[in-house]
Amino acid sequence: MTHIPPTVTTLKLISVDKEPWILPTTVTTLDLSGCLLHSDFTFQGLPSHITTVLLVNLAYAFRTAQQWLTLIHSIPATVTYVNLQGNPLFRGRTPSARDQLLRALQPVNPQGRLDLRHTGEEDWVRAALPLIHGVEQKIIPNLDCAYHIATFLGAHSQTVFQRVAHRKRHAPPLAPQNSEQPTPRP
């Protein structure tokens, strides 16, 4: 990589076999978007002049939360912006698993360093149930008002919002806990 002109500040790589990183000091942005990285890939030894890492759409490289955490935690603190858009970090996970993953990312996300948009964690989806509860408790006047609030969080379809409300209203009751099992009647 010694033949890269000094005017190049962004380097787009379509594959990365291994580290160490031998990059010109003029390169400040490393774009690995769409790159097929091995699941054991890390950013160990990334030069401190790299301040932006683009990791958009690495969908099939990392499957487990632990693989994502290992990759993200390996990015040096000298990188001030990491774009993870389009990756399924939160997709298909339970709310508690999402919360756990978000907590694990907090130490490496000072001042919003990680761009987590379009990773399966939509703000309005998180807000939907509390907003619907607010309508039920008469804190929020009606579903239209709740949806209007959700649009500020990124909701784009009132139909989807109404479906969430409908499912919530028609969800089967939770099964009693073991200690709350009803006693059979003779």
mmCIF file of C-alpha atoms in Angstrom:
data_model
loop_
_atom_site.group_PDB
_atom_site.id
_atom_site.type_symbol
_atom_site.label_atom_id
_atom_site.label_comp_id
_atom_site.label_asym_id
_atom_site.label_seq_id
_atom_site.Cartn_x
_atom_site.Cartn_y
_atom_site.Cartn_z
ATOM 1 C CA MET A 1 0.000 0.000 0.000
ATOM 2 C CA THR A 2 2.984 2.250 -0.383
ATOM 3 C CA HIS A 3 1.876 3.409 -3.860
ATOM 4 C CA ILE A 4 -1.210 5.252 -2.641
ATOM 5 C CA PRO A 5 -1.065 8.932 -3.647
ATOM 6 C CA PRO A 6 -0.797 11.381 -0.734
ATOM 7 C CA THR A 7 -4.083 13.027 -1.797
ATOM 8 C CA VAL A 8 -6.061 9.899 -0.864
ATOM 9 C CA THR A 9 -7.797 10.314 2.498
ATOM 10 C CA THR A 10 -10.377 7.508 2.185
ATOM 11 C CA LEU A 11 -9.372 3.965 1.385
ATOM 12 C CA LYS A 12 -12.042 1.467 0.265
ATOM 13 C CA LEU A 13 -11.016 -2.175 0.594
ATOM 14 C CA ILE A 14 -13.119 -5.042 -0.718
ATOM 15 C CA SER A 15 -11.251 -7.669 1.252
ATOM 16 C CA VAL A 16 -8.862 -7.775 4.145
ATOM 17 C CA ASP A 17 -6.907 -10.940 4.764
ATOM 18 C CA LYS A 18 -4.906 -9.973 7.804
ATOM 19 C CA GLU A 19 -3.439 -7.225 9.844
ATOM 20 C CA PRO A 20 -0.890 -5.450 10.347
ATOM 21 C CA TRP A 21 -2.093 -2.236 8.875
ATOM 22 C CA ILE A 22 0.433 -0.478 6.676
ATOM 23 C CA LEU A 23 -1.461 2.596 5.543
ATOM 24 C CA PRO A 24 -0.187 6.019 4.503
ATOM 25 C CA THR A 25 -0.671 8.703 7.141
ATOM 26 C CA THR A 26 -2.850 10.686 4.729
ATOM 27 C CA VAL A 27 -5.555 8.012 4.941
ATOM 28 C CA THR A 28 -7.955 8.929 7.749
ATOM 29 C CA THR A 29 -11.020 6.925 6.651
ATOM 30 C CA LEU A 30 -10.994 3.166 6.187
ATOM 31 C CA ASP A 31 -14.041 1.901 4.282
ATOM 32 C CA LEU A 32 -14.649 -1.821 4.675
ATOM 33 C CA SER A 33 -18.346 -1.566 3.790
ATOM 34 C CA GLY A 34 -19.649 -4.719 2.155
ATOM 35 C CA CYS A 35 -16.329 -6.411 2.815
ATOM 36 C CA LEU A 36 -16.432 -10.075 3.790
ATOM 37 C CA LEU A 37 -14.431 -10.158 6.998
ATOM 38 C CA HIS A 38 -13.632 -13.367 8.818
ATOM 39 C CA SER A 39 -15.544 -13.746 12.071
ATOM 40 C CA ASP A 40 -12.246 -13.656 14.011
ATOM 41 C CA PHE A 41 -11.092 -10.421 12.333
ATOM 42 C CA THR A 42 -10.024 -7.561 14.639
ATOM 43 C CA PHE A 43 -8.694 -4.037 14.275
ATOM 44 C CA GLN A 44 -5.685 -4.723 16.467
ATOM 45 C CA GLY A 45 -2.797 -2.508 15.366
ATOM 46 C CA LEU A 46 -4.913 -0.068 13.343
ATOM 47 C CA PRO A 47 -2.822 3.120 12.952
ATOM 48 C CA SER A 48 -3.881 6.097 15.057
ATOM 49 C CA HIS A 49 -4.300 8.334 11.990
ATOM 50 C CA ILE A 50 -7.416 6.334 11.025
ATOM 51 C CA THR A 51 -10.263 8.270 12.666
ATOM 52 C CA THR A 52 -13.231 6.904 10.703
ATOM 53 C CA VAL A 53 -14.118 3.275 10.008
ATOM 54 C CA LEU A 54 -17.033 2.413 7.713
ATOM 55 C CA LEU A 55 -18.472 -1.072 8.273
ATOM 56 C CA VAL A 56 -21.782 -0.785 6.430
ATOM 57 C CA ASN A 57 -23.557 -4.027 5.413
ATOM 58 C CA LEU A 58 -21.277 -6.714 6.820
ATOM 59 C CA ALA A 59 -24.435 -8.799 7.197
ATOM 60 C CA TYR A 60 -23.014 -12.288 6.806
ATOM 61 C CA ALA A 61 -19.636 -11.889 8.437
ATOM 62 C CA PHE A 62 -20.778 -11.799 12.050
ATOM 63 C CA ARG A 63 -23.746 -13.714 13.391
ATOM 64 C CA THR A 64 -23.562 -13.696 17.168
ATOM 65 C CA ALA A 65 -23.655 -10.752 19.535
ATOM 66 C CA GLN A 66 -20.291 -11.867 20.914
ATOM 67 C CA GLN A 67 -18.686 -11.751 17.446
ATOM 68 C CA TRP A 68 -19.995 -8.200 16.966
ATOM 69 C CA LEU A 69 -18.784 -7.152 20.407
ATOM 70 C CA THR A 70 -15.320 -8.598 19.808
ATOM 71 C CA LEU A 71 -15.038 -6.735 16.495
ATOM 72 C CA ILE A 72 -16.350 -3.415 17.838
ATOM 73 C CA HIS A 73 -14.292 -3.562 21.045
ATOM 74 C CA SER A 74 -11.145 -4.152 18.945
ATOM 75 C CA ILE A 75 -11.519 -0.763 17.222
ATOM 76 C CA PRO A 76 -8.995 1.622 18.827
ATOM 77 C CA ALA A 77 -10.247 4.649 20.758
ATOM 78 C CA THR A 78 -8.447 6.892 18.238
ATOM 79 C CA VAL A 79 -11.282 6.069 15.810
ATOM 80 C CA THR A 80 -13.926 8.711 16.513
ATOM 81 C CA TYR A 81 -16.661 7.474 14.137
ATOM 82 C CA VAL A 82 -17.711 3.909 13.292
ATOM 83 C CA ASN A 83 -20.554 3.446 10.800
ATOM 84 C CA LEU A 84 -22.335 0.131 11.416
ATOM 85 C CA GLN A 85 -25.469 0.874 9.380
ATOM 86 C CA GLY A 86 -27.214 -1.998 7.649
ATOM 87 C CA ASN A 87 -25.822 -4.693 9.917
ATOM 88 C CA PRO A 88 -28.186 -6.996 11.845
ATOM 89 C CA LEU A 89 -26.778 -6.254 15.296
ATOM 90 C CA PHE A 90 -30.203 -6.092 16.939
ATOM 91 C CA ARG A 91 -32.371 -7.889 14.383
ATOM 92 C CA GLY A 92 -34.063 -11.039 15.646
ATOM 93 C CA ARG A 93 -33.052 -10.435 19.259
ATOM 94 C CA THR A 94 -35.368 -10.170 22.224
ATOM 95 C CA PRO A 95 -35.731 -6.785 23.926
ATOM 96 C CA SER A 96 -33.632 -8.009 26.863
ATOM 97 C CA ALA A 97 -30.904 -9.275 24.493
ATOM 98 C CA ARG A 98 -30.961 -5.877 22.744
ATOM 99 C CA ASP A 99 -30.640 -4.105 26.084
ATOM 100 C CA GLN A 100 -27.755 -6.352 27.056
ATOM 101 C CA LEU A 101 -25.991 -5.656 23.745
ATOM 102 C CA LEU A 102 -26.540 -1.898 24.117
ATOM 103 C CA ARG A 103 -25.076 -2.008 27.637
ATOM 104 C CA ALA A 104 -22.056 -3.930 26.337
ATOM 105 C CA LEU A 105 -21.537 -1.268 23.639
ATOM 106 C CA GLN A 106 -21.709 1.693 26.042
ATOM 107 C CA PRO A 107 -17.995 1.668 26.978
ATOM 108 C CA VAL A 108 -16.969 1.917 23.294
ATOM 109 C CA ASN A 109 -19.608 4.457 22.312
ATOM 110 C CA PRO A 110 -18.522 7.743 23.896
ATOM 111 C CA GLN A 111 -20.301 10.757 22.403
ATOM 112 C CA GLY A 112 -22.186 8.576 19.910
ATOM 113 C CA ARG A 113 -19.089 7.225 18.173
ATOM 114 C CA LEU A 114 -21.058 4.228 16.853
ATOM 115 C CA ASP A 115 -23.626 4.863 14.118
ATOM 116 C CA LEU A 116 -26.234 2.195 14.868
ATOM 117 C CA ARG A 117 -28.957 3.368 12.498
ATOM 118 C CA HIS A 118 -30.711 0.636 10.505
ATOM 119 C CA THR A 119 -29.293 -2.184 12.627
ATOM 120 C CA GLY A 120 -32.648 -3.552 13.745
ATOM 121 C CA GLU A 121 -33.035 -1.198 16.715
ATOM 122 C CA GLU A 122 -35.520 1.473 15.698
ATOM 123 C CA ASP A 123 -36.249 4.188 18.265
ATOM 124 C CA TRP A 124 -39.941 4.328 17.421
ATOM 125 C CA VAL A 125 -40.361 0.568 17.868
ATOM 126 C CA ARG A 126 -38.922 0.827 21.365
ATOM 127 C CA ALA A 127 -41.263 3.724 22.075
ATOM 128 C CA ALA A 128 -44.382 2.109 20.570
ATOM 129 C CA LEU A 129 -45.491 0.074 23.588
ATOM 130 C CA PRO A 130 -44.932 2.857 26.147
ATOM 131 C CA LEU A 131 -46.843 5.235 23.859
ATOM 132 C CA ILE A 132 -49.698 2.740 23.523
ATOM 133 C CA HIS A 133 -49.719 2.284 27.309
ATOM 134 C CA GLY A 134 -49.909 6.076 27.576
ATOM 135 C CA VAL A 135 -53.031 6.047 25.396
ATOM 136 C CA GLU A 136 -54.595 3.285 27.506
ATOM 137 C CA GLN A 137 -53.878 5.208 30.702
ATOM 138 C CA LYS A 138 -55.279 8.425 29.171
ATOM 139 C CA ILE A 139 -51.888 10.170 29.458
ATOM 140 C CA ILE A 140 -51.800 10.493 25.662
ATOM 141 C CA PRO A 141 -55.151 11.507 24.107
ATOM 142 C CA ASN A 142 -55.354 8.900 21.309
ATOM 143 C CA LEU A 143 -53.417 6.618 18.943
ATOM 144 C CA ASP A 144 -53.130 9.356 16.315
ATOM 145 C CA CYS A 145 -51.331 11.543 18.826
ATOM 146 C CA ALA A 146 -49.109 8.618 19.896
ATOM 147 C CA TYR A 147 -48.249 7.927 16.253
ATOM 148 C CA HIS A 148 -47.439 11.605 15.728
ATOM 149 C CA ILE A 149 -44.947 11.387 18.606
ATOM 150 C CA ALA A 150 -43.505 8.191 17.073
ATOM 151 C CA THR A 151 -42.893 9.983 13.743
ATOM 152 C CA PHE A 152 -40.318 12.147 15.513
ATOM 153 C CA LEU A 153 -38.533 8.902 16.390
ATOM 154 C CA GLY A 154 -38.583 7.622 12.811
ATOM 155 C CA ALA A 155 -41.953 5.885 12.392
ATOM 156 C CA HIS A 156 -42.988 6.051 8.742
ATOM 157 C CA SER A 157 -46.182 4.033 8.640
ATOM 158 C CA GLN A 158 -49.233 4.589 10.760
ATOM 159 C CA THR A 159 -50.448 1.166 9.624
ATOM 160 C CA VAL A 160 -47.430 -0.538 11.212
ATOM 161 C CA PHE A 161 -47.892 1.492 14.396
ATOM 162 C CA GLN A 162 -51.570 0.524 14.508
ATOM 163 C CA ARG A 163 -50.632 -3.151 14.013
ATOM 164 C CA VAL A 164 -48.341 -2.954 17.050
ATOM 165 C CA ALA A 165 -51.215 -1.461 19.048
ATOM 166 C CA HIS A 166 -53.625 -4.133 17.766
ATOM 167 C CA ARG A 167 -51.221 -6.971 18.654
ATOM 168 C CA LYS A 168 -50.696 -5.513 22.094
ATOM 169 C CA ARG A 169 -54.444 -5.342 22.696
ATOM 170 C CA HIS A 170 -55.060 -8.872 21.428
ATOM 171 C CA ALA A 171 -51.969 -10.566 22.825
ATOM 172 C CA PRO A 172 -52.667 -13.715 24.822
ATOM 173 C CA PRO A 173 -52.331 -13.234 28.584
ATOM 174 C CA LEU A 174 -48.970 -14.081 30.032
ATOM 175 C CA ALA A 175 -48.701 -17.559 31.495
ATOM 176 C CA PRO A 176 -48.610 -17.547 35.295
ATOM 177 C CA GLN A 177 -45.191 -17.956 36.891
ATOM 178 C CA ASN A 178 -44.421 -21.258 38.629
ATOM 179 C CA SER A 179 -45.152 -19.743 42.033
ATOM 180 C CA GLU A 180 -48.433 -18.374 40.701
ATOM 181 C CA GLN A 181 -49.778 -21.637 39.284
ATOM 182 C CA PRO A 182 -53.454 -21.933 40.034
ATOM 183 C CA THR A 183 -54.306 -24.820 42.239
ATOM 184 C CA PRO A 184 -56.512 -27.390 40.539
ATOM 185 C CA ARG A 185 -60.046 -27.618 41.837
ATOM 186 C CA PRO A 186 -61.373 -31.010 42.872
#
